[in-house]
């Protein structure tokens, strides 16, 4: 495999030395070299606008995604710390609490009947930044809990948490046989209540 890679590199180098600066269209030269690169790598098998995306491009996109994810995680750590310093009860909002609250809302207000057969996914918690004046926002965290049933149905709960770790708003989506029924949950008179419901 190393021999062929060296041969490819030598060919590309020779191509540049032969044609760089000559009177030929740059687009043709670049397209030829790109085609050689794609042919060597085998291509990604993914097409956009009728053209196969190269493995090199897919790798570049993966690296960019990984870098963005790492930056987001660092930002989340800093945001959570800032919320805690400002007085938010962030310690109380963890995966177990999110699952428990989401299940209470889905089963208690939306008749989801999640049951033991449904498997929960790892909850997502998105910490929200302080206001521009450095105060706690109304929603300090957005959280999502998902249960998947063996038959392909699912229950999805999106919640917003206040600084004292109480869910004050939620949107619940119940998928059954490919159809979705949704509930809008809001705080009314200090208590969570169904503010709207219906099929998607």
Coordinates of N, CA, C and O in Angstrom, one line a residue:
X1 N 0.8 -1.2 0.0 CA 0.0 0.0 0.0 C 0.9 1.3 0.0 O 0.6 2.2 -0.7
X2 N 2.0 1.2 0.7 CA 2.9 2.4 0.8 C 3.5 2.7 -0.6 O 3.7 3.8 -1.0
X3 N 3.8 1.6 -1.4 CA 4.4 1.8 -2.7 C 3.4 2.6 -3.6 O 3.8 3.5 -4.3
X4 N 2.2 2.2 -3.6 CA 1.2 2.9 -4.4 C 1.0 4.3 -4.0 O 0.8 5.2 -4.8
X5 N 1.0 4.6 -2.7 CA 0.8 5.9 -2.2 C 2.0 6.8 -2.7 O 1.8 8.0 -3.1
X6 N 3.2 6.3 -2.6 CA 4.4 7.0 -3.0 C 4.3 7.3 -4.5 O 4.7 8.4 -5.0
X7 N 3.8 6.3 -5.3 CA 3.7 6.5 -6.7 C 2.7 7.5 -7.1 O 2.9 8.4 -7.9
X8 N 1.6 7.5 -6.3 CA 0.6 8.6 -6.5 C 1.1 10.0 -6.3 O 1.0 10.9 -7.1
X9 N 1.9 10.1 -5.1 CA 2.4 11.4 -4.8 C 3.4 11.9 -5.8 O 3.5 13.0 -6.2
X10 N 4.2 10.9 -6.3 CA 5.2 11.3 -7.3 C 4.5 11.7 -8.6 O 5.0 12.7 -9.3
X11 N 3.5 11.0 -8.9 CA 2.7 11.4 -10.2 C 2.1 12.8 -10.0 O 2.2 13.6 -11.0
X12 N 1.5 13.1 -8.9 CA 0.9 14.4 -8.7 C 2.0 15.5 -8.7 O 1.8 16.6 -9.3
X13 N 3.1 15.2 -8.1 CA 4.2 16.2 -8.1 C 4.7 16.5 -9.5 O 4.9 17.6 -9.9
X14 N 4.9 15.4 -10.2 CA 5.3 15.6 -11.6 C 4.3 16.3 -12.4 O 4.7 17.2 -13.3
X15 N 3.0 16.1 -12.2 CA 2.0 16.8 -12.9 C 2.1 18.3 -12.7 O 2.0 19.1 -13.6
X16 N 2.3 18.7 -11.4 CA 2.4 20.1 -11.1 C 3.6 20.7 -11.7 O 3.6 21.8 -12.2
X17 N 4.8 20.0 -11.6 CA 6.0 20.5 -12.2 C 5.9 20.7 -13.7 O 6.4 21.6 -14.3
X18 N 5.1 19.8 -14.4 CA 5.0 19.8 -15.8 C 4.1 20.9 -16.3 O 4.3 21.6 -17.2
X19 N 3.0 21.1 -15.6 CA 1.9 22.0 -16.1 C 1.7 23.3 -15.3 O 1.1 24.2 -15.9
X20 N 2.2 23.4 -14.1 CA 2.1 24.7 -13.4 C 2.7 25.8 -14.2 O 3.9 25.7 -14.6
X21 N 2.0 26.9 -14.4 CA 2.5 28.0 -15.1 C 2.4 27.9 -16.6 O 2.6 28.9 -17.4
X22 N 1.9 26.8 -17.1 CA 1.7 26.6 -18.5 C 0.3 27.1 -18.9 O -0.5 27.4 -18.1
X23 N 0.1 27.2 -20.2 CA -1.2 27.7 -20.7 C -2.2 26.6 -20.8 O -2.5 26.1 -21.8
X24 N -2.8 26.3 -19.7 CA -3.8 25.3 -19.6 C -4.8 25.7 -18.5 O -4.4 26.4 -17.6
X25 N -6.0 25.3 -18.6 CA -7.0 25.7 -17.7 C -6.8 25.1 -16.3 O -6.6 23.9 -16.1
X26 N -6.7 25.9 -15.3 CA -6.5 25.5 -13.9 C -7.6 24.5 -13.5 O -7.4 23.5 -12.8
X27 N -8.8 24.8 -13.9 CA -10.0 23.9 -13.5 C -9.7 22.5 -14.0 O -10.1 21.5 -13.3
X28 N -9.2 22.3 -15.2 CA -8.9 21.0 -15.7 C -7.9 20.2 -14.9 O -8.0 19.1 -14.5
X29 N -6.8 21.0 -14.6 CA -5.7 20.4 -13.8 C -6.2 20.0 -12.4 O -6.0 18.9 -12.0
X30 N -6.9 20.9 -11.8 CA -7.4 20.6 -10.4 C -8.4 19.4 -10.4 O -8.4 18.6 -9.5
X31 N -9.3 19.4 -11.4 CA -10.3 18.3 -11.6 C -9.6 17.0 -11.8 O -10.0 16.0 -11.2
X32 N -8.5 17.0 -12.6 CA -7.8 15.8 -12.8 C -7.1 15.2 -11.5 O -7.3 14.1 -11.2
X33 N -6.5 16.2 -10.8 CA -5.8 15.8 -9.5 C -6.9 15.3 -8.5 O -6.7 14.3 -7.8
X34 N -8.0 16.0 -8.4 CA -9.1 15.6 -7.5 C -9.6 14.3 -7.9 O -9.9 13.4 -7.0
X35 N -9.8 14.0 -9.2 CA -10.2 12.7 -9.6 C -9.3 11.6 -9.2 O -9.7 10.5 -8.8
X36 N -8.0 11.9 -9.4 CA -7.0 10.9 -9.0 C -7.1 10.6 -7.5 O -7.0 9.5 -7.0
X37 N -7.2 11.7 -6.7 CA -7.3 11.5 -5.2 C -8.5 10.7 -4.9 O -8.4 9.8 -4.0
X38 N -9.6 11.0 -5.5 CA -10.9 10.3 -5.2 C -10.8 8.8 -5.6 O -11.3 7.9 -4.9
X39 N -10.2 8.6 -6.7 CA -10.0 7.3 -7.2 C -9.1 6.5 -6.3 O -9.4 5.3 -6.0
X40 N -8.0 7.1 -5.8 CA -7.1 6.4 -4.8 C -7.9 6.0 -3.6 O -7.8 4.9 -3.0
X41 N -8.7 7.0 -3.1 CA -9.3 6.8 -1.8 C -10.6 5.9 -1.9 O -11.1 5.4 -1.0
X42 N -11.1 5.8 -3.1 CA -12.3 4.9 -3.3 C -13.6 5.7 -3.3 O -14.6 5.3 -3.6
X43 N -13.5 7.0 -2.9 CA -14.7 7.8 -2.8 C -15.5 7.5 -1.5 O -15.3 6.4 -0.9
X44 N -16.3 8.4 -1.1 CA -17.1 8.2 0.2 C -18.4 7.5 -0.1 O -19.0 7.0 0.9
X45 N -18.8 7.5 -1.3 CA -20.1 6.9 -1.6 C -21.3 7.8 -1.3 O -22.5 7.4 -1.4
X46 N -21.0 9.0 -0.9 CA -22.0 10.0 -0.6 C -22.0 11.1 -1.7 O -20.9 11.6 -2.1
X47 N -23.2 11.3 -2.3 CA -23.3 12.2 -3.4 C -24.0 13.5 -3.0 O -25.0 13.5 -2.3
X48 N -23.6 14.6 -3.5 CA -24.2 15.9 -3.4 C -24.3 16.6 -4.7 O -23.3 16.7 -5.4
X49 N -25.5 17.0 -5.1 CA -25.7 17.6 -6.4 C -25.1 16.7 -7.6 O -24.5 17.3 -8.5
X50 N -25.3 15.4 -7.5 CA -24.8 14.5 -8.5 C -23.4 14.2 -8.5 O -22.9 13.5 -9.4
X51 N -22.6 14.7 -7.5 CA -21.2 14.5 -7.5 C -20.8 13.9 -6.2 O -21.2 14.3 -5.1
X52 N -19.9 12.9 -6.3 CA -19.5 12.2 -5.1 C -18.5 13.0 -4.3 O -17.6 13.7 -4.8
X53 N -18.8 13.0 -3.0 CA -18.0 13.8 -2.0 C -16.8 13.0 -1.7 O -16.9 11.8 -1.4
X54 N -15.6 13.6 -1.8 CA -14.4 12.8 -1.5 C -14.2 12.4 -0.1 O -14.8 13.1 0.8
X55 N -13.4 11.4 0.2 CA -13.1 11.0 1.5 C -12.4 12.1 2.3 O -12.7 12.3 3.5
X56 N -11.6 12.8 1.6 CA -10.9 13.9 2.2 C -11.8 15.0 2.7 O -11.7 15.5 3.8
X57 N -12.9 15.3 1.9 CA -13.9 16.3 2.3 C -14.7 15.8 3.5 O -15.0 16.5 4.4
X58 N -15.1 14.5 3.4 CA -15.8 13.9 4.5 C -15.0 14.0 5.8 O -15.5 14.2 6.9
X59 N -13.7 13.7 5.7 CA -12.9 13.7 6.9 C -12.8 15.2 7.4 O -12.8 15.4 8.7
X60 N -12.7 16.2 6.5 CA -12.6 17.6 6.9 C -13.9 17.9 7.7 O -13.9 18.6 8.7
X61 N -15.1 17.5 7.2 CA -16.3 17.8 7.8 C -16.4 17.1 9.2 O -16.9 17.7 10.2
X62 N -15.9 15.9 9.3 CA -15.9 15.2 10.6 C -15.1 15.9 11.6 O -15.4 16.1 12.8
X63 N -13.9 16.4 11.2 CA -13.0 17.1 12.1 C -13.7 18.4 12.5 O -13.6 18.8 13.7
X64 N -14.3 19.1 11.6 CA -15.0 20.4 11.9 C -16.1 20.1 12.9 O -16.3 20.9 13.9
X65 N -16.9 19.0 12.7 CA -18.0 18.7 13.6 C -17.4 18.4 15.0 O -18.0 18.9 16.0
X66 N -16.3 17.6 15.1 CA -15.7 17.3 16.4 C -15.2 18.5 17.1 O -15.4 18.7 18.3
X67 N -14.7 19.5 16.3 CA -14.2 20.7 16.9 C -15.3 21.5 17.5 O -15.3 22.1 18.6
X68 N -16.4 21.6 16.7 CA -17.6 22.4 17.2 C -18.2 21.7 18.4 O -18.6 22.4 19.4
X69 N -18.3 20.4 18.4 CA -18.8 19.7 19.6 C -18.0 19.9 20.8 O -18.5 20.2 21.9
X70 N -16.6 19.9 20.7 CA -15.7 20.1 21.8 C -15.9 21.6 22.3 O -15.9 21.8 23.5
X71 N -16.0 22.5 21.4 CA -16.2 23.9 21.8 C -17.5 24.1 22.5 O -17.6 24.8 23.5
X72 N -18.6 23.4 22.1 CA -19.9 23.5 22.7 C -19.8 22.9 24.2 O -20.3 23.5 25.1
X73 N -19.1 21.8 24.3 CA -19.0 21.2 25.6 C -18.2 22.1 26.6 O -18.6 22.2 27.8
X74 N -17.2 22.8 26.1 CA -16.4 23.7 26.9 C -17.3 24.9 27.3 O -17.3 25.3 28.5
X75 N -18.1 25.3 26.4 CA -19.0 26.5 26.7 C -20.1 26.1 27.7 O -20.4 26.9 28.6
X76 N -20.6 24.8 27.6 CA -21.6 24.3 28.5 C -21.0 24.3 30.0 O -21.7 24.6 30.9
X77 N -19.8 23.8 30.1 CA -19.2 23.8 31.4 C -19.1 25.2 32.0 O -19.4 25.4 33.2
X78 N -18.7 26.2 31.2 CA -18.5 27.5 31.7 C -19.9 28.1 32.0 O -20.1 28.8 33.0
X79 N -20.9 27.8 31.2 CA -22.3 28.4 31.4 C -22.9 27.8 32.7 O -23.5 28.5 33.5
X80 N -22.7 26.5 32.9 CA -23.2 25.9 34.1 C -22.6 26.5 35.4 O -23.2 26.7 36.4
X81 N -21.3 26.7 35.3 CA -20.5 27.3 36.4 C -21.1 28.7 36.7 O -21.3 29.1 37.9
X82 N -21.3 29.5 35.6 CA -21.8 30.9 35.8 C -23.2 30.9 36.4 O -23.5 31.7 37.3
X83 N -24.0 29.9 36.0 CA -25.4 29.8 36.5 C -25.3 29.5 38.0 O -26.1 30.0 38.8
X84 N -24.4 28.5 38.4 CA -24.3 28.2 39.8 C -23.8 29.3 40.6 O -24.3 29.6 41.7
X85 N -22.9 30.1 40.1 CA -22.3 31.2 40.8 C -23.4 32.3 41.0 O -23.4 33.0 42.0
X86 N -24.4 32.3 40.1 CA -25.4 33.3 40.2 C -26.6 32.9 41.1 O -27.6 33.6 41.3
X87 N -26.5 31.6 41.6 CA -27.5 31.1 42.5 C -28.5 30.0 42.0 O -29.4 29.6 42.7
X88 N -28.3 29.6 40.7 CA -29.2 28.5 40.2 C -28.8 27.2 40.8 O -27.6 26.9 41.0
X89 N -29.8 26.4 41.1 CA -29.6 25.1 41.7 C -29.3 24.0 40.6 O -30.0 23.1 40.3
X90 N -28.1 24.2 39.9 CA -27.8 23.3 38.8 C -27.5 21.9 39.2 O -27.6 21.0 38.4
X91 N -27.0 21.7 40.5 CA -26.7 20.3 41.0 C -28.0 19.4 40.9 O -27.8 18.2 40.8
X92 N -29.1 20.0 41.1 CA -30.4 19.2 41.1 C -30.9 18.8 39.7 O -31.7 17.9 39.6
X93 N -30.3 19.4 38.7 CA -30.8 19.1 37.3 C -29.8 18.2 36.7 O -28.8 18.6 36.1
X94 N -30.0 16.9 36.9 CA -29.1 15.9 36.3 C -29.9 14.9 35.5 O -31.2 15.0 35.3
X95 N -29.3 13.9 34.9 CA -30.0 12.9 34.0 C -31.1 12.2 34.7 O -32.2 12.1 34.2
X96 N -30.9 11.8 36.0 CA -32.0 11.0 36.7 C -33.2 12.0 37.0 O -34.3 11.5 36.8
X97 N -32.9 13.2 37.3 CA -34.0 14.1 37.6 C -34.8 14.5 36.3 O -36.0 14.5 36.4
X98 N -34.1 14.6 35.2 CA -34.7 14.9 34.0 C -35.7 13.8 33.6 O -36.8 14.0 33.2
X99 N -35.2 12.5 33.7 CA -36.0 11.4 33.3 C -37.2 11.3 34.2 O -38.3 11.0 33.7
X100 N -37.0 11.5 35.5 CA -38.1 11.4 36.5 C -39.2 12.5 36.2 O -40.4 12.2 36.1
X101 N -38.7 13.7 36.0 CA -39.7 14.8 35.7 C -40.4 14.6 34.4 O -41.6 14.8 34.3
X102 N -39.7 14.2 33.4 CA -40.3 14.0 32.1 C -41.3 12.9 32.1 O -42.4 13.0 31.5
X103 N -41.0 11.8 32.8 CA -42.0 10.7 32.9 C -43.2 11.1 33.7 O -44.3 10.8 33.3
X104 N -43.0 11.9 34.8 CA -44.2 12.4 35.5 C -45.1 13.2 34.6 O -46.3 13.1 34.7
X105 N -44.5 14.1 33.8 CA -45.3 14.9 32.9 C -46.0 14.1 31.9 O -47.2 14.3 31.6
X106 N -45.2 13.2 31.2 CA -45.8 12.5 30.1 C -46.9 11.5 30.5 O -47.9 11.4 29.9
X107 N -46.7 10.8 31.7 CA -47.7 9.9 32.1 C -48.8 10.6 32.9 O -50.0 10.2 32.7
X108 N -48.4 11.6 33.7 CA -49.4 12.2 34.5 C -50.4 13.2 33.8 O -51.6 13.3 34.1
X109 N -49.8 13.9 32.8 CA -50.6 14.9 32.1 C -51.0 14.6 30.7 O -52.0 15.1 30.1
X110 N -50.2 13.6 30.1 CA -50.4 13.3 28.7 C -50.8 11.9 28.4 O -50.9 11.5 27.2
X111 N -51.1 11.1 29.4 CA -51.5 9.7 29.3 C -50.6 8.9 28.3 O -51.0 8.1 27.5
X112 N -49.3 9.1 28.5 CA -48.3 8.5 27.6 C -48.2 7.0 27.9 O -48.0 6.2 27.1
X113 N -48.4 6.6 29.2 CA -48.2 5.2 29.6 C -46.9 4.6 29.1 O -46.9 3.7 28.3
X114 N -45.8 5.2 29.5 CA -44.5 4.8 29.0 C -44.2 3.3 29.2 O -43.8 2.6 28.3
X115 N -44.5 2.9 30.4 CA -44.3 1.4 30.7 C -42.8 1.0 30.9 O -41.9 1.8 30.5
X116 N -42.6 -0.2 31.4 CA -41.3 -0.7 31.6 C -40.6 -1.1 30.3 O -39.3 -1.2 30.3
X117 N -41.3 -1.4 29.3 CA -40.7 -2.0 28.1 C -40.0 -0.9 27.3 O -39.0 -1.1 26.5
X118 N -40.4 0.4 27.5 CA -39.8 1.5 26.8 C -38.4 1.8 27.4 O -38.3 1.9 28.6
X119 N -37.4 1.9 26.5 CA -36.0 2.2 27.0 C -35.7 3.7 26.9 O -35.8 4.2 25.8
X120 N -35.3 4.3 28.0 CA -34.9 5.7 27.9 C -33.5 5.9 27.3 O -32.6 5.1 27.5
X121 N -33.4 7.0 26.5 CA -32.1 7.4 25.9 C -31.4 8.3 27.0 O -32.1 8.8 27.9
X122 N -30.2 8.5 26.8 CA -29.5 9.5 27.7 C -30.1 10.8 27.5 O -30.1 11.4 26.4
X123 N -30.6 11.5 28.6 CA -31.2 12.8 28.5 C -30.2 13.8 28.0 O -29.0 13.7 28.3
X124 N -30.7 14.9 27.3 CA -29.8 16.0 26.9 C -30.2 17.2 27.8 O -31.3 17.5 28.0
X125 N -29.1 17.9 28.3 CA -29.3 19.1 29.1 C -28.5 20.2 28.4 O -27.3 20.0 28.3
X126 N -29.2 21.3 28.1 CA -28.5 22.4 27.5 C -28.6 23.6 28.4 O -29.7 24.1 28.6
X127 N -27.5 24.0 29.0 CA -27.5 25.1 29.9 C -27.6 26.4 29.2 O -26.9 26.6 28.2
X128 N -28.4 27.3 29.7 CA -28.7 28.6 29.0 C -27.8 29.7 29.7 O -27.7 29.7 30.9
X129 N -27.3 30.6 28.9 CA -26.4 31.7 29.5 C -27.2 32.7 30.3 O -28.4 32.9 30.2
X130 N -26.4 33.4 31.1 CA -27.0 34.5 31.9 C -27.5 35.6 30.9 O -27.1 35.7 29.8
X131 N -28.3 36.5 31.4 CA -28.8 37.6 30.6 C -27.6 38.6 30.3 O -26.6 38.5 30.9
X132 N -27.9 39.5 29.5 CA -26.8 40.5 29.2 C -26.4 41.3 30.4 O -25.3 41.9 30.4
X133 N -27.3 41.4 31.3 CA -27.0 42.2 32.6 C -26.4 41.3 33.7 O -26.3 41.7 34.8
X134 N -26.2 40.0 33.3 CA -25.6 39.1 34.3 C -26.6 38.4 35.2 O -26.1 37.9 36.3
X135 N -27.8 38.5 34.9 CA -28.8 37.9 35.8 C -29.3 36.5 35.3 O -29.0 36.1 34.2
X136 N -29.9 35.8 36.2 CA -30.4 34.4 35.8 C -31.5 34.6 34.8 O -32.4 35.3 35.0
X137 N -31.5 33.8 33.8 CA -32.6 33.7 32.9 C -33.8 33.0 33.5 O -33.6 32.2 34.4
X138 N -35.0 33.2 32.9 CA -36.1 32.4 33.4 C -35.9 30.9 33.2 O -36.2 30.1 34.1
X139 N -35.4 30.6 32.0 CA -35.0 29.2 31.7 C -33.5 29.0 31.9 O -32.8 29.5 31.0
X140 N -33.1 28.3 32.9 CA -31.7 28.1 33.1 C -31.2 26.8 32.3 O -30.0 26.7 32.1
X141 N -32.1 25.9 32.0 CA -31.7 24.7 31.3 C -32.9 24.2 30.4 O -34.0 24.3 30.9
X142 N -32.5 23.7 29.3 CA -33.5 23.0 28.4 C -33.1 21.6 28.4 O -31.9 21.2 28.3
X143 N -34.0 20.7 28.6 CA -33.7 19.3 28.7 C -34.6 18.4 27.8 O -35.8 18.8 27.6
X144 N -34.1 17.3 27.3 CA -34.9 16.5 26.5 C -34.8 15.0 26.9 O -33.6 14.6 27.2
X145 N -35.9 14.3 27.1 CA -35.9 12.9 27.5 C -36.6 12.1 26.4 O -37.7 12.6 25.9
X146 N -36.1 11.0 26.0 CA -36.7 10.2 25.0 C -36.8 8.7 25.4 O -35.9 8.2 26.0
X147 N -38.0 8.1 25.2 CA -38.2 6.7 25.4 C -38.5 6.0 24.1 O -39.4 6.5 23.4
X148 N -37.9 4.9 23.8 CA -38.2 4.2 22.6 C -38.8 2.9 22.9 O -38.3 2.1 23.8
X149 N -39.9 2.6 22.3 CA -40.6 1.3 22.6 C -40.1 0.2 21.6 O -39.7 0.6 20.5
X150 N -40.2 -1.0 21.9 CA -39.7 -2.1 21.1 C -40.4 -2.1 19.7 O -39.8 -2.6 18.7
X151 N -41.7 -1.6 19.6 CA -42.4 -1.6 18.3 C -42.0 -0.4 17.5 O -42.6 -0.3 16.4
X152 N -41.1 0.4 17.9 CA -40.8 1.6 17.1 C -41.4 2.9 17.5 O -41.0 4.0 17.1
X153 N -42.4 2.8 18.4 CA -43.1 4.0 18.9 C -42.1 4.7 19.9 O -41.2 4.1 20.4
X154 N -42.4 6.0 20.2 CA -41.6 6.7 21.1 C -42.3 7.8 21.8 O -43.4 8.2 21.4
X155 N -41.7 8.2 22.9 CA -42.2 9.4 23.7 C -41.1 10.4 23.8 O -40.0 10.0 24.3
X156 N -41.3 11.6 23.4 CA -40.3 12.6 23.5 C -40.8 13.8 24.3 O -41.9 14.3 24.1
X157 N -40.0 14.2 25.3 CA -40.4 15.3 26.2 C -39.3 16.4 26.2 O -38.1 16.1 26.6
X158 N -39.6 17.6 25.9 CA -38.7 18.7 26.0 C -39.2 19.6 27.1 O -40.4 19.9 27.2
X159 N -38.3 20.0 28.0 CA -38.7 20.7 29.2 C -37.8 22.0 29.4 O -36.6 22.0 29.0
X160 N -38.3 23.0 30.0 CA -37.5 24.1 30.5 C -37.5 24.2 32.0 O -38.6 24.0 32.6
X161 N -36.3 24.4 32.5 CA -36.2 24.5 34.0 C -35.9 25.9 34.5 O -35.2 26.6 33.9
X162 N -36.5 26.2 35.7 CA -36.2 27.5 36.3 C -35.0 27.3 37.2 O -34.4 26.2 37.4
X163 N -34.5 28.4 37.8 CA -33.3 28.4 38.6 C -33.4 27.5 39.8 O -32.4 27.0 40.4
X164 N -34.6 27.3 40.3 CA -34.8 26.4 41.5 C -35.1 25.0 41.1 O -35.7 24.2 41.9
X165 N -34.7 24.6 39.9 CA -34.7 23.2 39.4 C -36.2 22.7 39.2 O -36.4 21.5 39.4
X166 N -37.1 23.5 38.8 CA -38.5 23.1 38.6 C -38.8 23.2 37.1 O -38.5 24.2 36.5
X167 N -39.3 22.1 36.5 CA -39.8 22.3 35.1 C -41.0 23.2 35.0 O -42.0 23.0 35.8
X168 N -41.0 24.2 34.2 CA -42.1 25.2 34.2 C -42.8 25.2 32.8 O -43.9 25.8 32.7
X169 N -42.2 24.5 31.9 CA -42.8 24.4 30.5 C -42.4 23.0 29.9 O -41.3 22.5 30.2
X170 N -43.2 22.5 29.1 CA -42.8 21.2 28.4 C -43.6 21.0 27.1 O -44.7 21.6 27.0
X171 N -43.0 20.3 26.2 CA -43.7 19.9 25.0 C -43.5 18.4 24.9 O -42.4 17.9 24.9
X172 N -44.6 17.7 24.8 CA -44.6 16.2 24.8 C -45.1 15.7 23.4 O -46.1 16.1 23.0
X173 N -44.3 14.8 22.8 CA -44.7 14.3 21.5 C -44.8 12.7 21.7 O -43.8 12.1 22.1
X174 N -45.9 12.2 21.4 CA -46.1 10.7 21.5 C -46.3 10.2 20.1 O -47.3 10.5 19.4
X175 N -45.4 9.3 19.7 CA -45.4 8.7 18.4 C -46.0 7.3 18.5 O -45.6 6.5 19.3
X176 N -47.1 7.1 17.8 CA -47.8 5.8 17.8 C -48.1 5.4 16.4 O -48.8 6.1 15.7
X177 N -47.6 4.2 15.9 CA -47.8 3.7 14.6 C -47.5 4.8 13.5 O -48.3 4.9 12.5
X178 N -46.5 5.5 13.7 CA -46.1 6.5 12.7 C -46.8 7.8 12.8 O -46.5 8.7 11.9
X179 N -47.7 8.0 13.7 CA -48.4 9.2 13.9 C -48.1 9.9 15.2 O -47.9 9.2 16.2
X180 N -48.0 11.3 15.2 CA -47.6 12.0 16.3 C -48.8 12.8 17.0 O -49.6 13.4 16.2
X181 N -48.9 12.7 18.3 CA -49.9 13.4 19.0 C -49.1 14.3 20.0 O -48.2 13.7 20.8
X182 N -49.3 15.6 20.0 CA -48.5 16.5 20.8 C -49.3 17.2 21.9 O -50.4 17.5 21.7
X183 N -48.6 17.5 23.0 CA -49.2 18.2 24.1 C -48.3 19.4 24.4 O -47.0 19.3 24.5
X184 N -48.9 20.6 24.7 CA -48.2 21.8 25.1 C -48.5 22.0 26.6 O -49.6 22.1 27.0
X185 N -47.4 21.9 27.4 CA -47.6 22.0 28.9 C -47.0 23.3 29.3 O -45.9 23.7 29.0
X186 N -47.8 24.1 30.1 CA -47.4 25.4 30.6 C -47.8 25.5 32.1 O -48.6 24.8 32.6
X187 N -47.1 26.4 32.8 CA -47.5 26.7 34.2 C -48.7 27.6 34.3 O -48.7 28.7 33.7
X188 N -49.7 27.1 34.9 CA -50.9 27.9 35.1 C -51.3 27.9 36.6 O -51.5 26.9 37.2
X189 N -51.3 29.1 37.2 CA -51.6 29.2 38.6 C -50.6 28.5 39.5 O -51.0 27.9 40.5
X190 N -49.4 28.4 39.0 CA -48.3 27.8 39.8 C -48.2 26.3 39.6 O -47.3 25.7 40.2
X191 N -49.0 25.7 38.7 CA -49.0 24.3 38.5 C -48.9 24.0 37.0 O -49.4 24.8 36.1
X192 N -48.2 22.9 36.6 CA -48.2 22.5 35.2 C -49.5 22.0 34.8 O -50.2 21.3 35.5
X193 N -49.9 22.4 33.6 CA -51.2 22.0 33.0 C -51.1 22.0 31.5 O -50.3 22.6 30.9
X194 N -52.0 21.2 30.9 CA -52.1 21.1 29.5 C -52.7 22.3 28.9 O -53.8 22.7 29.2
X195 N -51.9 23.1 28.1 CA -52.4 24.3 27.5 C -52.8 24.1 26.0 O -53.4 25.0 25.4
X196 N -52.5 22.9 25.5 CA -52.9 22.7 24.1 C -52.5 21.2 23.7 O -51.6 20.7 24.2
X197 N -53.3 20.6 22.8 CA -53.0 19.3 22.4 C -53.6 19.0 21.0 O -54.5 19.7 20.6
X198 N -53.1 18.0 20.4 CA -53.6 17.6 19.1 C -52.7 16.9 18.2 O -51.4 16.8 18.5
X199 N -53.1 16.3 17.1 CA -52.2 15.6 16.2 C -51.4 16.5 15.4 O -51.7 17.7 15.2
X200 N -50.2 16.0 15.0 CA -49.3 16.9 14.3 C -49.8 17.0 12.8 O -50.5 16.2 12.3

